[in-house]
Amino acid sequence: MRNSIVEFRNVSFRYGAEEPWVLKDCSFSIHENEAVAIIGHNGSGKSTIAKLMNGLLFPQEGEIIINGQRVNEETVWDVRKDVGMVFQNPDNQFVGTTVQDDVAFGMENRGVPRDEMVKRIEDTLKAVGMQQYLMTEPHKLSGGQKQRVAIASVLAIFPSVLILDEATAMLDPKGRKEIMNTVTAVQEQRHLSLITITHDLQEVVQAERVIVMNEGKIWDEATPRGIFAKKEELQSIGLDVPFVAILSEELRKKGVPIANEALN
Ligand code: ADP
């Protein structure tokens, strides 16, 4: 059994004492080197979960353990080093005037020595296929390239967990696929835990496990195939099973071998 890196124990959260609960009694674990997708329709609580994992918010009830440490005001800086986040809009994530400066920024804040920084910039940009853009101004990059740089900036800190919060939502299907392939390769190379947060069931195919959220609660947890099998129930909570999954199931029933491992 792999070690658990992220643990939610009976977590409940609301944005204010007068506000409704947006998460209610959520418990789940995410393990070392595991790829998990968290899916749910808009407003089901996914982004709140991401912010709780990264110590941007703290729960009113229950506890969150990251790499053996309970997340609180004292541990939050360690936790943020361990949990890297990439958000939907790449333009909101740039701080440097060149790609190189941008990747350096997070490391500067953490006091990484100069020589080590140069090495990490090179290594992480190479890992995401952006090494030739070192001196490029970020605004000259495509949406997909910007997200690669954002991923490199996070990887340079050596997190144990990488969270993609709707990080491919603004990209076209080709850009999405390229980013997911890059991230999968990096995950294997770095033994990262990868959490993909999405409202699009298409994105869960590459995950080992899927956590489905509905109205602030965990609705189900299973393999992509296990989740896709509940087509009608998913539709009732606003999620559409992708055509490729329906087709694969039909072919399987007819005894045709399926090439995509995740759908097997
Ligand atoms: P998702 O990521 O699944 O779309 P969110 O976690 O963003 O869901 O939101 C869950 C619920 O919390 C929604 O009802 C949303 O309106 C509410 N919410 C999110 N952010 C805030 C905030 N800053 N203040 C008050 N309510 C919020």
Coordinates of N, CA and C in Angstrom, one line a residue, residues 5-230:
I5 N -0.4 10.9 1.0 CA 0.2 12.2 1.0 C -0.8 13.3 1.4
V6 N -2.0 13.1 1.0 CA -3.1 14.1 1.3 C -4.2 13.3 2.0
E7 N -4.6 13.8 3.2 CA -5.7 13.1 3.9 C -6.7 14.1 4.4
F8 N -7.9 14.0 4.0 CA -9.0 14.8 4.5 C -9.8 13.9 5.5
R9 N -9.8 14.4 6.8 CA -10.6 13.6 7.8 C -11.8 14.4 8.2
N10 N -13.0 14.0 7.8 CA -14.2 14.6 8.2 C -14.2 16.1 8.1
V11 N -13.8 16.6 6.9 CA -13.6 18.0 6.7 C -15.0 18.7 6.3
S12 N -15.3 19.8 7.1 CA -16.4 20.6 6.7 C -15.9 22.1 6.6
F13 N -16.5 22.8 5.6 CA -16.0 24.2 5.4 C -17.1 25.1 4.9
R14 N -17.1 26.3 5.4 CA -18.0 27.4 4.9 C -17.2 28.7 4.9
Y15 N -17.7 29.6 4.0 CA -16.9 30.8 3.7 C -17.2 31.9 4.8
G16 N -18.1 31.6 5.7 CA -18.4 32.5 6.8 C -19.5 31.9 7.7
A17 N -19.5 32.4 8.9 CA -20.5 31.8 9.9 C -21.9 31.9 9.5
E18 N -22.3 32.9 8.6 CA -23.6 33.0 8.2 C -23.9 32.3 6.8
E19 N -22.7 31.8 6.2 CA -22.8 31.2 4.9 C -23.2 29.7 5.0
P20 N -23.7 29.2 3.9 CA -24.0 27.7 3.9 C -22.7 26.9 3.9
W21 N -22.8 25.7 4.4 CA -21.6 24.8 4.3 C -21.4 24.4 2.8
V22 N -20.1 24.6 2.3 CA -19.9 24.2 0.9 C -19.2 22.9 0.9
L23 N -18.6 22.4 2.0 CA -18.1 21.0 2.1 C -18.6 20.5 3.4
K24 N -19.1 19.2 3.3 CA -19.7 18.6 4.5 C -19.2 17.3 4.7
D25 N -18.4 17.1 5.8 CA -17.9 15.8 6.3 C -17.2 15.0 5.2
C26 N -16.2 15.6 4.5 CA -15.5 15.0 3.4 C -14.3 14.2 4.0
S27 N -14.2 13.0 3.6 CA -13.0 12.2 4.0 C -12.5 11.4 2.8
F28 N -11.2 11.6 2.5 CA -10.6 10.8 1.4 C -9.0 10.9 1.6
S29 N -8.3 10.0 0.9 CA -6.9 10.1 0.9 C -6.3 10.0 -0.5
I30 N -5.2 10.7 -0.7 CA -4.5 10.6 -2.0 C -3.1 10.1 -1.7
H31 N -2.7 9.1 -2.5 CA -1.4 8.4 -2.1 C -0.3 8.9 -3.0
E32 N 0.9 8.5 -2.5 CA 2.2 8.8 -3.2 C 2.1 8.3 -4.6
N33 N 2.5 9.2 -5.5 CA 2.6 8.8 -7.0 C 1.3 8.3 -7.6
E34 N 0.2 8.8 -7.0 CA -1.1 8.4 -7.5 C -1.7 9.6 -8.4
A35 N -2.4 9.2 -9.4 CA -3.1 10.2 -10.3 C -4.6 10.2 -10.0
V36 N -5.1 11.2 -9.4 CA -6.5 11.2 -9.0 C -7.2 12.4 -9.7
A37 N -8.4 12.2 -10.2 CA -9.2 13.3 -10.7 C -10.4 13.6 -9.7
I38 N -10.6 14.9 -9.5 CA -11.7 15.3 -8.7 C -12.7 16.0 -9.6
I39 N -13.9 15.4 -9.7 CA -14.8 15.9 -10.7 C -16.1 16.3 -10.0
G40 N -16.8 17.3 -10.6 CA -18.1 17.7 -10.1 C -18.6 18.9 -10.9
H41 N -19.9 19.1 -10.9 CA -20.4 20.3 -11.7 C -20.0 21.6 -11.0
N42 N -20.2 22.7 -11.6 CA -19.7 24.0 -11.0 C -20.4 24.2 -9.7
G43 N -19.6 24.6 -8.7 CA -20.2 24.9 -7.4 C -20.3 23.7 -6.5
S44 N -19.7 22.6 -6.9 CA -19.8 21.4 -6.1 C -18.8 21.4 -5.0
G45 N -17.8 22.3 -5.0 CA -16.8 22.4 -3.9 C -15.4 22.0 -4.3
K46 N -15.1 21.8 -5.6 CA -13.8 21.3 -6.0 C -12.7 22.3 -5.7
S47 N -12.9 23.5 -6.1 CA -11.8 24.5 -5.9 C -11.6 24.8 -4.4
T48 N -12.7 24.7 -3.7 CA -12.5 24.9 -2.2 C -11.6 23.8 -1.7
I49 N -11.8 22.6 -2.2 CA -10.9 21.4 -1.7 C -9.4 21.8 -2.1
A50 N -9.2 22.3 -3.3 CA -7.8 22.6 -3.7 C -7.2 23.6 -2.8
K51 N -8.0 24.7 -2.5 CA -7.5 25.7 -1.6 C -7.2 25.2 -0.2
L52 N -8.0 24.3 0.3 CA -7.8 23.7 1.6 C -6.5 22.9 1.6
M53 N -6.2 22.2 0.5 CA -5.0 21.4 0.4 C -3.8 22.2 0.5
N54 N -3.9 23.4 0.0 CA -2.7 24.3 -0.2 C -2.6 25.3 1.0
G55 N -3.5 25.2 2.0 CA -3.5 26.1 3.1 C -3.9 27.5 2.8
L56 N -4.6 27.7 1.7 CA -5.2 29.0 1.4 C -6.5 29.3 2.2
L57 N -7.1 28.1 2.6 CA -8.2 28.2 3.5 C -8.0 27.1 4.6
F58 N -8.7 27.3 5.7 CA -8.6 26.2 6.8 C -10.0 25.8 7.1
P59 N -10.2 24.5 7.4 CA -11.5 24.0 7.7 C -12.0 24.4 9.1
Q60 N -13.3 24.6 9.2 CA -13.9 24.8 10.5 C -14.1 23.5 11.3
E61 N -14.3 22.4 10.6 CA -14.4 21.1 11.2 C -13.5 20.1 10.5
G62 N -13.0 19.1 11.3 CA -12.2 18.0 10.7 C -10.7 18.5 10.5
E63 N -9.9 17.6 9.9 CA -8.5 18.0 9.7 C -8.0 17.5 8.4
I64 N -6.9 18.3 8.0 CA -6.3 17.9 6.7 C -4.8 17.7 7.0
I65 N -4.3 16.5 6.5 CA -3.0 16.1 6.8 C -2.2 16.1 5.4
I66 N -1.1 16.8 5.3 CA -0.3 16.8 4.1 C 1.0 16.2 4.5
N67 N 1.4 15.1 3.8 CA 2.7 14.5 4.1 C 3.0 14.3 5.6
G68 N 2.0 13.9 6.3 CA 2.1 13.6 7.8 C 2.0 14.8 8.7
Q69 N 1.8 16.0 8.1 CA 1.7 17.3 8.9 C 0.2 17.8 8.8
R70 N -0.3 18.1 10.0 CA -1.6 18.7 10.0 C -1.5 20.2 9.5
V71 N -2.4 20.6 8.6 CA -2.4 21.9 8.0 C -2.9 22.9 9.0
N72 N -2.1 23.9 9.4 CA -2.6 25.0 10.3 C -1.7 26.2 10.0
E73 N -1.9 27.3 10.7 CA -1.2 28.5 10.5 C 0.4 28.3 10.6
E74 N 0.7 27.4 11.5 CA 2.2 27.2 11.7 C 2.8 26.3 10.6
T75 N 2.1 25.4 10.0 CA 2.7 24.5 9.1 C 2.4 24.9 7.6
V76 N 1.7 26.0 7.5 CA 1.2 26.3 6.1 C 2.3 26.6 5.1
W77 N 3.5 27.1 5.6 CA 4.5 27.4 4.6 C 5.2 26.1 4.1
D78 N 5.3 25.1 5.0 CA 5.8 23.8 4.6 C 4.9 23.2 3.6
V79 N 3.6 23.3 4.0 CA 2.5 22.7 3.1 C 2.6 23.2 1.7
R80 N 2.7 24.6 1.6 CA 2.7 25.2 0.3 C 3.9 24.8 -0.5
K81 N 5.0 24.4 0.1 CA 6.2 23.9 -0.6 C 5.9 22.5 -1.2
D82 N 5.0 21.8 -0.5 CA 4.7 20.4 -0.8 C 3.6 20.3 -1.8
V83 N 2.7 21.3 -1.9 CA 1.6 21.2 -2.8 C 1.6 22.3 -3.8
G84 N 1.9 22.0 -5.0 CA 1.9 23.0 -6.1 C 0.6 23.0 -6.8
M85 N 0.2 24.3 -7.1 CA -1.1 24.4 -7.8 C -0.9 25.2 -9.1
V86 N -1.7 24.7 -10.1 CA -1.7 25.4 -11.4 C -3.2 25.7 -11.7
F87 N -3.5 27.0 -12.0 CA -4.9 27.4 -12.1 C -5.4 27.5 -13.5
Q88 N -6.6 27.9 -13.7 CA -7.2 27.9 -15.0 C -6.6 28.9 -16.0
N89 N -6.4 30.2 -15.5 CA -6.0 31.2 -16.3 C -4.5 31.5 -16.2
P90 N -3.8 31.1 -17.2 CA -2.3 31.3 -17.1 C -1.9 32.7 -17.0
D91 N -2.6 33.6 -17.5 CA -2.2 35.1 -17.5 C -2.2 35.6 -16.0
N92 N -3.0 35.0 -15.1 CA -3.0 35.4 -13.8 C -1.8 34.9 -13.0
Q93 N -1.0 34.0 -13.6 CA 0.0 33.3 -12.8 C 1.4 33.8 -13.1
F94 N 1.6 34.8 -14.1 CA 2.9 35.2 -14.4 C 3.3 36.4 -13.6
V95 N 4.6 36.3 -13.1 CA 5.1 37.5 -12.4 C 6.4 38.0 -13.0
G96 N 7.1 37.1 -13.8 CA 8.4 37.5 -14.4 C 8.2 38.1 -15.7
T97 N 9.3 38.8 -16.2 CA 9.2 39.5 -17.5 C 9.7 38.5 -18.6
T98 N 10.4 37.5 -18.2 CA 10.8 36.4 -19.1 C 10.4 35.1 -18.5
V99 N 10.4 34.0 -19.3 CA 10.1 32.7 -18.8 C 11.0 32.3 -17.7
Q100 N 12.3 32.6 -17.9 CA 13.3 32.2 -16.9 C 13.0 32.9 -15.6
D101 N 12.7 34.2 -15.6 CA 12.4 35.0 -14.4 C 11.2 34.4 -13.7
D102 N 10.3 34.0 -14.5 CA 9.0 33.5 -13.9 C 9.3 32.2 -13.1
V103 N 10.0 31.3 -13.7 CA 10.3 30.0 -13.1 C 11.2 30.3 -11.8
A104 N 12.1 31.3 -11.9 CA 13.0 31.6 -10.8 C 12.2 32.2 -9.6
F105 N 11.1 32.8 -9.8 CA 10.4 33.6 -8.8 C 10.1 32.8 -7.5
G106 N 9.5 31.7 -7.7 CA 9.1 30.9 -6.5 C 10.3 30.4 -5.7
M107 N 11.4 30.1 -6.5 CA 12.6 29.6 -5.8 C 13.3 30.8 -5.1
E108 N 13.3 32.0 -5.6 CA 13.9 33.1 -4.9 C 13.2 33.3 -3.6
N109 N 11.9 33.2 -3.6 CA 11.1 33.4 -2.4 C 11.5 32.3 -1.3
R110 N 12.0 31.2 -1.8 CA 12.3 30.2 -0.8 C 13.8 30.1 -0.6
G111 N 14.6 31.0 -1.1 CA 16.0 31.1 -0.8 C 16.8 30.0 -1.4
V112 N 16.4 29.5 -2.6 CA 17.2 28.4 -3.3 C 18.5 29.1 -3.8
P113 N 19.7 28.5 -3.6 CA 20.9 29.1 -4.0 C 21.0 29.3 -5.6
R114 N 21.7 30.3 -6.0 CA 21.7 30.7 -7.4 C 22.1 29.5 -8.4
D115 N 23.1 28.8 -8.1 CA 23.6 27.7 -9.0 C 22.5 26.6 -9.1
E116 N 21.9 26.3 -8.0 CA 20.8 25.3 -7.9 C 19.6 25.8 -8.7
M117 N 19.4 27.1 -8.6 CA 18.2 27.7 -9.3 C 18.4 27.6 -10.8
V118 N 19.6 27.9 -11.3 CA 19.9 27.8 -12.8 C 19.7 26.4 -13.3
K119 N 20.1 25.4 -12.4 CA 19.9 24.0 -12.8 C 18.5 23.6 -12.9
R120 N 17.7 24.1 -11.8 CA 16.3 23.7 -11.8 C 15.5 24.3 -12.9
I121 N 15.9 25.6 -13.3 CA 15.2 26.3 -14.4 C 15.3 25.4 -15.6
E122 N 16.6 25.0 -15.9 CA 16.9 24.3 -17.1 C 16.1 22.9 -17.1
D123 N 16.2 22.2 -15.9 CA 15.6 20.9 -15.8 C 14.1 20.9 -16.0
T124 N 13.5 21.9 -15.3 CA 12.0 21.9 -15.3 C 11.5 22.4 -16.6
L125 N 12.1 23.3 -17.3 CA 11.7 23.8 -18.6 C 11.8 22.7 -19.6
K126 N 12.9 21.9 -19.5 CA 13.1 20.7 -20.3 C 12.0 19.7 -20.1
A127 N 11.7 19.5 -18.9 CA 10.6 18.5 -18.5 C 9.3 18.8 -19.2
V128 N 9.0 20.1 -19.4 CA 7.7 20.5 -20.0 C 7.9 20.9 -21.4
G129 N 9.1 20.7 -22.0 CA 9.3 21.0 -23.4 C 9.4 22.4 -23.7
M130 N 9.9 23.3 -22.8 CA 9.9 24.7 -23.0 C 11.3 25.3 -22.9
Q131 N 12.3 24.4 -23.0 CA 13.7 24.9 -22.8 C 14.2 26.0 -23.7
Q132 N 13.6 26.0 -25.0 CA 14.0 27.0 -25.9 C 13.4 28.3 -25.7
Y133 N 12.5 28.5 -24.7 CA 11.8 29.8 -24.5 C 12.3 30.5 -23.3
L134 N 13.5 30.2 -22.8 CA 14.1 30.7 -21.6 C 13.9 32.3 -21.5
M135 N 14.3 33.0 -22.6 CA 14.3 34.4 -22.6 C 13.0 35.1 -23.2
T136 N 12.0 34.2 -23.5 CA 10.8 34.8 -24.1 C 10.0 35.5 -23.1
E137 N 9.3 36.6 -23.5 CA 8.3 37.2 -22.6 C 7.1 36.4 -22.6
P138 N 6.5 36.1 -21.4 CA 5.4 35.2 -21.3 C 4.2 35.6 -22.1
H139 N 3.9 36.9 -22.3 CA 2.7 37.3 -23.1 C 2.9 36.9 -24.6
K140 N 4.1 36.5 -25.0 CA 4.2 36.1 -26.4 C 3.9 34.6 -26.6
L141 N 3.7 33.9 -25.5 CA 3.4 32.4 -25.6 C 2.0 32.1 -25.9
S142 N 1.7 30.9 -26.4 CA 0.3 30.4 -26.6 C -0.2 30.0 -25.2
G143 N -1.5 29.8 -25.1 CA -2.2 29.4 -23.9 C -1.5 28.1 -23.3
G144 N -1.3 27.1 -24.2 CA -0.7 25.9 -23.8 C 0.7 26.0 -23.3
Q145 N 1.5 26.9 -24.0 CA 2.9 27.1 -23.6 C 2.9 27.8 -22.2
K146 N 2.0 28.8 -22.0 CA 1.9 29.5 -20.7 C 1.7 28.5 -19.6
Q147 N 0.7 27.5 -19.8 CA 0.5 26.6 -18.8 C 1.7 25.7 -18.5
R148 N 2.4 25.4 -19.6 CA 3.6 24.6 -19.4 C 4.6 25.3 -18.5
V149 N 4.8 26.6 -18.7 CA 5.7 27.4 -17.9 C 5.2 27.4 -16.4
A150 N 3.8 27.6 -16.3 CA 3.3 27.6 -14.9 C 3.6 26.3 -14.2
I151 N 3.5 25.2 -15.0 CA 3.8 23.9 -14.4 C 5.3 23.8 -14.0
A152 N 6.1 24.3 -14.9 CA 7.6 24.3 -14.6 C 7.9 25.1 -13.4
S153 N 7.2 26.2 -13.2 CA 7.5 27.1 -12.0 C 7.1 26.3 -10.7
V154 N 6.0 25.6 -10.8 CA 5.6 24.8 -9.6 C 6.6 23.6 -9.4
L155 N 7.0 22.9 -10.5 CA 7.9 21.8 -10.3 C 9.3 22.2 -9.8
A156 N 9.7 23.4 -10.1 CA 11.0 23.9 -9.6 C 11.1 23.9 -8.1
I157 N 9.9 23.9 -7.4 CA 9.9 23.9 -5.9 C 10.0 22.5 -5.4
F158 N 9.9 21.5 -6.3 CA 9.9 20.1 -5.9 C 8.7 19.7 -4.9
P159 N 7.5 19.9 -5.4 CA 6.4 19.5 -4.5 C 6.2 18.0 -4.6
S160 N 5.4 17.5 -3.6 CA 5.1 16.1 -3.6 C 3.7 15.9 -4.4
V161 N 3.0 17.0 -4.4 CA 1.6 17.0 -5.0 C 1.5 18.1 -6.0
L162 N 1.0 17.8 -7.2 CA 0.7 18.8 -8.2 C -0.8 18.8 -8.4
I163 N -1.4 20.0 -8.2 CA -2.9 20.1 -8.4 C -3.1 20.9 -9.6
L164 N -3.8 20.4 -10.6 CA -4.3 21.2 -11.7 C -5.7 21.5 -11.5
D165 N -6.0 22.8 -11.2 CA -7.4 23.2 -11.0 C -8.0 23.8 -12.3
E166 N -8.7 23.0 -13.0 CA -9.2 23.4 -14.3 C -8.1 24.0 -15.2
A167 N -6.9 23.5 -15.1 CA -5.8 24.1 -15.7 C -5.8 24.0 -17.3
T168 N -6.6 23.1 -17.8 CA -6.6 23.0 -19.3 C -7.9 23.6 -19.8
A169 N -8.8 24.1 -19.0 CA -10.1 24.5 -19.4 C -10.1 25.6 -20.5
M170 N -9.1 26.4 -20.5 CA -9.0 27.5 -21.5 C -8.3 27.1 -22.8
L171 N -7.9 25.8 -22.9 CA -7.1 25.4 -24.1 C -8.0 24.6 -25.1
D172 N -7.6 24.5 -26.3 CA -8.3 23.7 -27.3 C -8.0 22.2 -27.0
P173 N -8.8 21.3 -27.7 CA -8.6 19.9 -27.4 C -7.2 19.4 -27.6
K174 N -6.5 19.9 -28.6 CA -5.1 19.5 -28.9 C -4.2 20.0 -27.7
G175 N -4.4 21.3 -27.3 CA -3.6 21.8 -26.3 C -3.8 21.1 -25.0
R176 N -5.0 20.7 -24.7 CA -5.4 20.0 -23.5 C -4.7 18.6 -23.4
K177 N -4.7 17.9 -24.6 CA -4.1 16.6 -24.7 C -2.6 16.7 -24.4
E178 N -2.0 17.7 -25.1 CA -0.5 17.9 -24.9 C -0.1 18.2 -23.5
I179 N -0.9 19.0 -22.8 CA -0.6 19.3 -21.4 C -0.8 18.1 -20.5
M180 N -1.9 17.3 -20.8 CA -2.1 16.1 -19.9 C -1.0 15.1 -20.2
N181 N -0.5 15.0 -21.4 CA 0.6 14.1 -21.7 C 1.9 14.5 -21.0
T182 N 2.1 15.8 -21.1 CA 3.3 16.3 -20.4 C 3.3 16.0 -18.9
V183 N 2.1 16.3 -18.3 CA 2.0 16.2 -16.9 C 2.1 14.7 -16.5
T184 N 1.5 13.8 -17.3 CA 1.6 12.4 -17.0 C 3.1 12.0 -17.0
A185 N 3.8 12.4 -18.0 CA 5.3 12.1 -18.1 C 6.0 12.6 -16.9
V186 N 5.8 13.8 -16.5 CA 6.5 14.4 -15.4 C 6.1 13.7 -14.1
Q187 N 4.8 13.3 -14.0 CA 4.4 12.6 -12.8 C 5.1 11.3 -12.6
E188 N 5.3 10.6 -13.7 CA 6.0 9.3 -13.6 C 7.5 9.5 -13.3
Q189 N 8.1 10.5 -13.9 CA 9.5 10.8 -13.7 C 9.8 11.3 -12.2
R190 N 8.9 12.1 -11.7 CA 9.1 12.7 -10.4 C 8.4 12.0 -9.3
H191 N 7.6 10.9 -9.6 CA 6.9 10.2 -8.6 C 5.9 11.1 -7.8
L192 N 5.3 12.0 -8.5 CA 4.4 13.0 -7.9 C 3.0 12.4 -7.7
S193 N 2.3 13.0 -6.7 CA 0.8 12.7 -6.7 C 0.2 13.8 -7.5
L194 N -0.7 13.4 -8.4 CA -1.3 14.4 -9.4 C -2.8 14.4 -9.1
I195 N -3.3 15.6 -8.9 CA -4.7 15.8 -8.7 C -5.2 16.7 -9.8
T196 N -6.1 16.2 -10.6 CA -6.7 17.0 -11.7 C -8.1 17.3 -11.3
I197 N -8.4 18.6 -11.2 CA -9.7 19.1 -10.8 C -10.4 19.5 -12.1
T198 N -11.6 19.0 -12.3 CA -12.2 19.3 -13.6 C -13.7 19.1 -13.5
H199 N -14.5 19.8 -14.4 CA -15.9 19.5 -14.5 C -16.2 18.7 -15.8
D200 N -15.1 18.3 -16.5 CA -15.2 17.6 -17.8 C -14.8 16.1 -17.6
L201 N -15.7 15.2 -17.8 CA -15.4 13.8 -17.5 C -14.4 13.3 -18.5
Q202 N -14.2 13.9 -19.7 CA -13.2 13.6 -20.6 C -11.8 13.5 -20.0
E203 N -11.6 14.4 -19.0 CA -10.2 14.6 -18.4 C -9.9 13.5 -17.4
V204 N -10.9 12.7 -17.0 CA -10.6 11.8 -15.9 C -10.1 10.5 -16.4
V205 N -10.0 10.3 -17.8 CA -9.6 9.0 -18.4 C -8.2 8.6 -17.9
Q206 N -7.3 9.6 -17.8 CA -5.9 9.3 -17.4 C -5.7 9.0 -15.9
A207 N -6.8 9.2 -15.1 CA -6.6 9.1 -13.7 C -6.7 7.6 -13.3
E208 N -6.0 7.3 -12.1 CA -6.2 5.9 -11.6 C -7.5 5.8 -10.8
R209 N -7.8 7.0 -10.2 CA -9.0 7.0 -9.4 C -9.8 8.3 -9.6
V210 N -11.1 8.3 -9.4 CA -11.9 9.5 -9.6 C -12.7 9.7 -8.4
I211 N -12.7 10.9 -7.9 CA -13.5 11.3 -6.7 C -14.6 12.2 -7.3
V212 N -15.9 11.8 -7.2 CA -17.0 12.6 -7.7 C -17.6 13.5 -6.6
M213 N -17.6 14.8 -6.8 CA -18.2 15.7 -5.8 C -19.6 16.1 -6.2
N214 N -20.5 16.2 -5.3 CA -21.9 16.8 -5.5 C -22.4 17.5 -4.3
E215 N -22.7 18.8 -4.5 CA -23.2 19.6 -3.4 C -22.4 19.5 -2.1
G216 N -21.1 19.6 -2.3 CA -20.2 19.6 -1.1 C -19.9 18.3 -0.4
K217 N -20.4 17.2 -1.0 CA -20.1 15.9 -0.5 C -19.5 15.0 -1.5
I218 N -18.8 13.9 -1.0 CA -18.2 12.9 -1.9 C -19.4 12.0 -2.3
W219 N -19.6 12.0 -3.6 CA -20.8 11.3 -4.2 C -20.4 9.9 -4.5
D220 N -19.1 9.7 -5.0 CA -18.6 8.4 -5.3 C -17.1 8.5 -5.5
E221 N -16.4 7.3 -5.4 CA -15.0 7.2 -5.6 C -14.8 5.9 -6.3
A222 N -14.1 5.9 -7.5 CA -13.9 4.6 -8.2 C -12.9 4.8 -9.3
T223 N -12.6 3.8 -10.1 CA -11.8 3.9 -11.3 C -12.6 4.7 -12.4
P224 N -11.9 5.2 -13.4 CA -12.7 5.9 -14.4 C -13.8 5.0 -15.0
R225 N -13.4 3.8 -15.2 CA -14.4 2.8 -15.8 C -15.6 2.6 -14.9
G226 N -15.3 2.5 -13.6 CA -16.3 2.3 -12.6 C -17.3 3.5 -12.5
I227 N -16.7 4.7 -12.7 CA -17.5 5.9 -12.7 C -18.4 6.0 -14.0
F228 N -17.7 5.7 -15.1 CA -18.4 5.8 -16.4 C -19.6 4.9 -16.5
A229 N -19.5 3.8 -15.7 CA -20.6 2.8 -15.7 C -21.9 3.4 -15.2
K230 N -21.8 4.5 -14.4 CA -23.0 5.1 -13.8 C -23.5 6.2 -14.6

